[in-house]
mmCIF file of N, CA and C in Angstrom:
data_model
loop_
_atom_site.group_PDB
_atom_site.id
_atom_site.type_symbol
_atom_site.label_atom_id
_atom_site.label_comp_id
_atom_site.label_asym_id
_atom_site.label_seq_id
_atom_site.Cartn_x
_atom_site.Cartn_y
_atom_site.Cartn_z
ATOM 1 N N MET A 2 105.940 110.418 112.473
ATOM 2 C CA MET A 2 107.011 109.699 112.267
ATOM 3 C C MET A 2 106.983 108.490 112.916
ATOM 4 N N SER A 3 106.982 108.772 114.655
ATOM 5 C CA SER A 3 106.490 107.498 115.309
ATOM 6 C C SER A 3 105.678 106.817 114.705
ATOM 7 N N ARG A 4 104.613 107.091 114.802
ATOM 8 C CA ARG A 4 103.397 106.467 114.584
ATOM 9 C C ARG A 4 103.782 105.457 112.884
ATOM 10 N N PHE A 5 104.159 106.585 111.949
ATOM 11 C CA PHE A 5 104.500 105.643 111.208
ATOM 12 C C PHE A 5 105.501 104.477 110.648
ATOM 13 N N ALA A 6 106.779 104.561 111.331
ATOM 14 C CA ALA A 6 107.326 103.418 112.258
ATOM 15 C C ALA A 6 106.432 102.680 112.889
ATOM 16 N N PHE A 7 105.769 102.404 113.647
ATOM 17 C CA PHE A 7 105.488 101.624 114.009
ATOM 18 C C PHE A 7 104.137 100.846 113.280
ATOM 19 N N ILE A 8 103.505 101.173 112.042
ATOM 20 C CA ILE A 8 103.059 100.850 111.034
ATOM 21 C C ILE A 8 103.915 100.411 110.066
ATOM 22 N N LEU A 9 105.132 100.594 109.683
ATOM 23 C CA LEU A 9 106.489 100.054 109.180
ATOM 24 C C LEU A 9 106.655 98.911 109.999
ATOM 25 N N ARG A 10 106.794 98.552 110.512
ATOM 26 C CA ARG A 10 106.535 97.666 112.206
ATOM 27 C C ARG A 10 106.153 96.293 111.826
ATOM 28 N N VAL A 11 104.501 96.493 111.754
ATOM 29 C CA VAL A 11 103.838 96.026 111.134
ATOM 30 C C VAL A 11 103.630 95.478 109.733
ATOM 31 N N MET A 12 103.910 95.888 108.847
ATOM 32 C CA MET A 12 104.409 95.695 107.889
ATOM 33 C C MET A 12 105.447 94.810 107.675
ATOM 34 N N GLY A 13 106.214 94.643 108.425
ATOM 35 C CA GLY A 13 107.495 93.976 108.856
ATOM 36 C C GLY A 13 108.333 94.181 108.211
ATOM 37 N N LEU A 14 109.018 95.412 108.213
ATOM 38 C CA LEU A 14 109.648 96.227 107.194
ATOM 39 C C LEU A 14 110.508 97.362 108.794
ATOM 40 N N SER A 15 111.141 96.077 109.570
ATOM 41 C CA SER A 15 111.627 96.727 110.439
ATOM 42 C C SER A 15 112.685 97.833 110.532
ATOM 43 N N ASP A 16 113.889 97.482 109.845
ATOM 44 C CA ASP A 16 114.603 98.476 109.936
ATOM 45 C C ASP A 16 114.322 99.954 109.485
ATOM 46 N N LEU A 17 113.195 99.492 108.176
ATOM 47 C CA LEU A 17 112.840 101.456 107.514
ATOM 48 C C LEU A 17 112.381 101.916 109.285
ATOM 49 N N ALA A 18 111.703 101.094 109.388
ATOM 50 C CA ALA A 18 111.026 101.838 110.889
ATOM 51 C C ALA A 18 111.914 102.327 111.932
ATOM 52 N N GLN A 19 112.811 101.405 111.916
ATOM 53 C CA GLN A 19 114.006 102.349 112.627
ATOM 54 C C GLN A 19 114.540 103.623 112.343
ATOM 55 N N GLY A 20 114.817 103.745 111.106
ATOM 56 C CA GLY A 20 115.473 104.666 110.794
ATOM 57 C C GLY A 20 114.664 106.113 110.589
ATOM 58 N N TYR A 21 112.881 105.481 110.587
ATOM 59 C CA TYR A 21 112.366 107.039 111.293
ATOM 60 C C TYR A 21 112.566 107.094 112.352
ATOM 61 N N ASP A 22 112.430 105.993 113.649
ATOM 62 C CA ASP A 22 112.061 106.351 114.532
ATOM 63 C C ASP A 22 113.539 107.376 114.760
ATOM 64 N N GLU A 23 114.452 107.327 114.255
ATOM 65 C CA GLU A 23 116.079 108.176 114.221
ATOM 66 C C GLU A 23 115.742 109.149 114.033
ATOM 67 N N VAL A 24 115.633 109.597 112.807
ATOM 68 C CA VAL A 24 115.016 111.237 112.528
ATOM 69 C C VAL A 24 113.864 111.471 113.445
ATOM 70 N N ALA A 25 113.042 110.852 113.795
ATOM 71 C CA ALA A 25 112.079 111.586 114.573
ATOM 72 C C ALA A 25 112.982 112.191 115.673
ATOM 73 N N GLY A 26 113.782 110.787 116.435
ATOM 74 C CA GLY A 26 114.205 111.574 116.850
ATOM 75 C C GLY A 26 115.362 112.644 116.840
ATOM 76 N N LYS A 27 116.117 112.786 116.333
ATOM 77 C CA LYS A 27 116.842 113.867 115.727
ATOM 78 C C LYS A 27 116.374 114.815 115.975
ATOM 79 N N LEU A 28 114.621 114.741 114.900
ATOM 80 C CA LEU A 28 114.044 116.528 114.833
ATOM 81 C C LEU A 28 113.481 116.640 116.465
ATOM 82 N N ARG A 29 112.516 116.130 117.252
ATOM 83 C CA ARG A 29 112.589 116.023 118.254
ATOM 84 C C ARG A 29 113.808 117.278 119.246
ATOM 85 N N LYS A 30 114.997 116.568 118.799
ATOM 86 C CA LYS A 30 116.034 117.432 120.217
ATOM 87 C C LYS A 30 116.687 118.489 118.442
ATOM 88 N N ASP A 31 116.835 118.294 117.857
ATOM 89 C CA ASP A 31 117.284 119.594 116.690
ATOM 90 C C ASP A 31 115.778 119.567 115.781
ATOM 91 N N GLN A 32 116.071 121.014 115.074
ATOM 92 C CA GLN A 32 114.501 121.693 114.495
ATOM 93 C C GLN A 32 115.405 122.802 113.382
ATOM 94 N N SER A 33 116.294 123.247 113.822
ATOM 95 C CA SER A 33 117.329 123.963 112.923
ATOM 96 C C SER A 33 116.934 123.150 111.272
ATOM 97 N N PRO A 34 117.240 124.443 110.398
ATOM 98 C CA PRO A 34 116.711 124.471 109.194
ATOM 99 C C PRO A 34 118.037 123.528 108.478
ATOM 100 N N GLU A 35 119.377 122.511 108.909
ATOM 101 C CA GLU A 35 119.983 121.938 108.185
ATOM 102 C C GLU A 35 119.625 119.995 108.838
ATOM 103 N N ALA A 36 118.694 120.030 109.580
ATOM 104 C CA ALA A 36 118.398 119.573 110.495
ATOM 105 C C ALA A 36 116.949 118.703 109.307
ATOM 106 N N VAL A 37 116.412 119.993 109.466
ATOM 107 C CA VAL A 37 115.096 119.701 108.543
ATOM 108 C C VAL A 37 115.029 119.120 107.289
ATOM 109 N N PHE A 38 116.064 119.898 106.691
ATOM 110 C CA PHE A 38 116.636 119.507 105.305
ATOM 111 C C PHE A 38 117.147 117.815 105.446
ATOM 112 N N ALA A 39 117.885 117.581 106.257
ATOM 113 C CA ALA A 39 118.547 116.235 106.677
ATOM 114 C C ALA A 39 117.073 115.770 106.686
ATOM 115 N N ALA A 40 116.512 115.920 107.069
ATOM 116 C CA ALA A 40 115.033 114.827 107.818
ATOM 117 C C ALA A 40 114.583 114.897 106.060
ATOM 118 N N LYS A 41 114.045 115.590 105.512
ATOM 119 C CA LYS A 41 113.427 115.678 104.027
ATOM 120 C C LYS A 41 113.975 114.845 103.774
ATOM 121 N N SER A 42 115.671 114.851 102.953
ATOM 122 C CA SER A 42 116.266 114.319 102.170
ATOM 123 C C SER A 42 116.036 112.926 102.849
ATOM 124 N N TRP A 43 116.178 112.212 103.745
ATOM 125 C CA TRP A 43 116.143 111.130 104.477
ATOM 126 C C TRP A 43 114.916 110.355 104.213
ATOM 127 N N VAL A 44 113.735 111.085 104.610
ATOM 128 C CA VAL A 44 112.657 110.891 104.274
ATOM 129 C C VAL A 44 111.803 110.629 102.609
ATOM 130 N N ALA A 45 112.911 111.360 102.014
ATOM 131 C CA ALA A 45 112.037 111.066 100.766
ATOM 132 C C ALA A 45 113.101 109.332 99.285
ATOM 133 N N ARG A 46 114.050 109.719 100.012
ATOM 134 C CA ARG A 46 115.429 109.095 99.662
ATOM 135 C C ARG A 46 114.747 107.026 100.121
ATOM 136 N N SER A 47 113.854 107.266 101.542
ATOM 137 C CA SER A 47 113.386 105.951 101.744
ATOM 138 C C SER A 47 112.106 105.761 101.398
ATOM 139 N N PHE A 48 111.056 106.009 100.911
ATOM 140 C CA PHE A 48 110.431 105.890 99.677
ATOM 141 C C PHE A 48 110.628 104.752 98.792
ATOM 142 N N GLY A 49 111.351 104.703 97.865
ATOM 143 C CA GLY A 49 111.608 103.983 97.005
ATOM 144 C C GLY A 49 111.427 104.303 95.766
ATOM 145 N N ASN A 50 111.418 103.680 94.850
ATOM 146 C CA ASN A 50 110.771 103.699 92.937
ATOM 147 C C ASN A 50 110.032 102.622 92.821
ATOM 148 N N GLY A 51 109.323 102.147 92.447
ATOM 149 C CA GLY A 51 109.067 101.912 91.520
ATOM 150 C C GLY A 51 108.498 100.524 92.224
ATOM 151 N N SER A 52 108.433 99.164 91.851
ATOM 152 C CA SER A 52 107.647 97.794 92.686
ATOM 153 C C SER A 52 108.810 97.953 93.696
ATOM 154 N N GLY A 53 107.630 97.835 95.078
ATOM 155 C CA GLY A 53 108.528 97.940 96.306
ATOM 156 C C GLY A 53 108.145 99.053 96.819
ATOM 157 N N SER A 54 108.179 100.440 96.511
ATOM 158 C CA SER A 54 108.257 101.208 97.089
ATOM 159 C C SER A 54 106.925 101.215 98.158
ATOM 160 N N LEU A 55 107.141 101.846 98.931
ATOM 161 C CA LEU A 55 106.027 102.456 99.413
ATOM 162 C C LEU A 55 105.170 102.793 99.679
ATOM 163 N N SER A 56 104.739 103.522 98.053
ATOM 164 C CA SER A 56 103.794 104.027 97.854
ATOM 165 C C SER A 56 103.123 102.570 97.321
ATOM 166 N N ASP A 57 103.933 101.470 96.769
ATOM 167 C CA ASP A 57 102.921 100.184 96.097
ATOM 168 C C ASP A 57 102.708 99.343 97.848
ATOM 169 N N ARG A 58 102.878 99.454 98.412
ATOM 170 C CA ARG A 58 102.734 98.691 99.671
ATOM 171 C C ARG A 58 101.280 98.348 100.346
ATOM 172 N N TYR A 59 100.570 97.485 100.773
ATOM 173 C CA TYR A 59 99.218 97.573 101.425
ATOM 174 C C TYR A 59 99.990 96.732 103.308
ATOM 175 N N VAL A 60 98.786 97.360 104.605
ATOM 176 C CA VAL A 60 98.833 96.990 105.492
ATOM 177 C C VAL A 60 97.976 95.454 105.602
ATOM 178 N N TYR A 61 98.863 94.903 105.724
ATOM 179 C CA TYR A 61 97.582 93.299 105.867
ATOM 180 C C TYR A 61 98.056 92.828 107.572
ATOM 181 N N SER A 62 96.557 91.704 107.937
ATOM 182 C CA SER A 62 96.230 91.133 108.860
ATOM 183 C C SER A 62 96.095 90.182 108.499
ATOM 184 N N ASP A 63 97.109 89.013 108.954
ATOM 185 C CA ASP A 63 95.620 87.784 108.722
ATOM 186 C C ASP A 63 95.155 87.456 107.420
ATOM 187 N N GLY A 64 96.262 87.571 106.431
ATOM 188 C CA GLY A 64 96.593 87.519 104.991
ATOM 189 C C GLY A 64 95.461 88.486 104.105
ATOM 190 N N VAL A 65 94.963 89.619 104.892
ATOM 191 C CA VAL A 65 93.646 90.370 103.852
ATOM 192 C C VAL A 65 94.543 91.619 104.717
ATOM 193 N N ILE A 66 94.208 92.592 103.363
ATOM 194 C CA ILE A 66 94.122 94.242 103.579
ATOM 195 C C ILE A 66 93.684 94.554 105.203
ATOM 196 N N ASP A 67 93.972 95.511 106.165
ATOM 197 C CA ASP A 67 93.437 96.213 106.799
ATOM 198 C C ASP A 67 93.453 97.320 107.112
ATOM 199 N N GLU A 68 92.048 97.205 106.260
ATOM 200 C CA GLU A 68 91.038 98.645 106.369
ATOM 201 C C GLU A 68 91.863 100.325 106.808
ATOM 202 N N ARG A 69 91.781 99.855 107.678
ATOM 203 C CA ARG A 69 91.732 101.022 109.066
ATOM 204 C C ARG A 69 93.081 101.389 109.184
ATOM 205 N N LEU A 70 93.815 100.275 109.504
ATOM 206 C CA LEU A 70 95.627 100.701 109.250
ATOM 207 C C LEU A 70 96.009 101.590 108.359
ATOM 208 N N ASN A 71 95.387 100.363 106.679
ATOM 209 C CA ASN A 71 95.499 101.532 105.880
ATOM 210 C C ASN A 71 95.594 102.553 105.806
ATOM 211 N N ALA A 72 94.708 102.943 105.887
ATOM 212 C CA ALA A 72 94.114 103.974 105.815
ATOM 213 C C ALA A 72 95.150 105.052 106.269
ATOM 214 N N GLU A 73 95.316 104.629 107.540
ATOM 215 C CA GLU A 73 96.577 105.419 107.674
ATOM 216 C C GLU A 73 97.588 105.595 107.981
ATOM 217 N N TYR A 74 98.109 104.194 107.219
ATOM 218 C CA TYR A 74 99.590 104.430 106.345
ATOM 219 C C TYR A 74 99.136 105.605 105.695
ATOM 220 N N GLU A 75 98.435 105.449 104.282
ATOM 221 C CA GLU A 75 98.277 106.020 103.683
ATOM 222 C C GLU A 75 97.910 107.071 103.568
ATOM 223 N N ALA A 76 97.193 107.940 104.535
ATOM 224 C CA ALA A 76 97.234 108.953 105.315
ATOM 225 C C ALA A 76 99.290 110.057 105.596
ATOM 226 N N LEU A 77 99.177 108.732 106.389
ATOM 227 C CA LEU A 77 100.473 109.464 106.709
ATOM 228 C C LEU A 77 101.423 109.814 105.720
ATOM 229 N N LEU A 78 101.553 108.771 104.827
ATOM 230 C CA LEU A 78 102.274 108.631 103.529
ATOM 231 C C LEU A 78 102.176 109.984 102.719
ATOM 232 N N HIS A 79 101.025 110.053 102.539
ATOM 233 C CA HIS A 79 100.715 111.452 101.968
ATOM 234 C C HIS A 79 101.432 112.822 103.178
ATOM 235 N N LYS A 80 101.315 112.661 103.614
ATOM 236 C CA LYS A 80 101.995 114.010 105.175
ATOM 237 C C LYS A 80 103.238 113.951 104.777
ATOM 238 N N LEU A 81 103.841 112.562 104.796
ATOM 239 C CA LEU A 81 105.564 112.599 104.471
ATOM 240 C C LEU A 81 105.910 112.663 103.718
ATOM 241 N N THR A 82 105.122 112.510 102.235
ATOM 242 C CA THR A 82 105.941 113.282 100.848
ATOM 243 C C THR A 82 105.562 114.832 100.478
ATOM 244 N N ASN A 83 104.957 115.426 101.197
ATOM 245 C CA ASN A 83 104.519 116.448 101.452
ATOM 246 C C ASN A 83 105.454 117.415 102.175
ATOM 247 N N PHE A 84 105.984 116.716 103.497
ATOM 248 C CA PHE A 84 107.353 116.986 104.234
ATOM 249 C C PHE A 84 108.602 116.885 102.944
ATOM 250 N N ALA A 85 108.318 115.414 102.768
ATOM 251 C CA ALA A 85 109.855 115.812 102.159
ATOM 252 C C ALA A 85 109.767 116.619 100.541
ATOM 253 N N ASN A 86 109.045 117.086 100.428
ATOM 254 C CA ASN A 86 108.781 117.738 99.147
ATOM 255 C C ASN A 86 108.890 119.598 99.249
ATOM 256 N N GLY A 87 108.948 119.670 100.846
ATOM 257 C CA GLY A 87 109.304 120.880 101.402
ATOM 258 C C GLY A 87 107.478 121.343 101.869
ATOM 259 N N ALA A 88 106.950 121.010 101.095
ATOM 260 C CA ALA A 88 104.786 121.305 101.610
ATOM 261 C C ALA A 88 105.026 121.393 103.382
#
């Protein structure tokens, strides 16, 4: 989650990145079933819906897609989707 937060900051989504950092910090301190459920719920809500959702975004650098960072973003988004869906 912390690496995903870093990438979100690169994308200009600092507020959302802060949320991911906070959720990651809470999970480092508490891995109880309740804390994990709360984290999964928050992550699922963070994705958004429709146009502008996290799955609709790309990582840009100097006006072009940053292929390396965008691939990492997509891989992490996939992992977080699985986490939010209970996998």
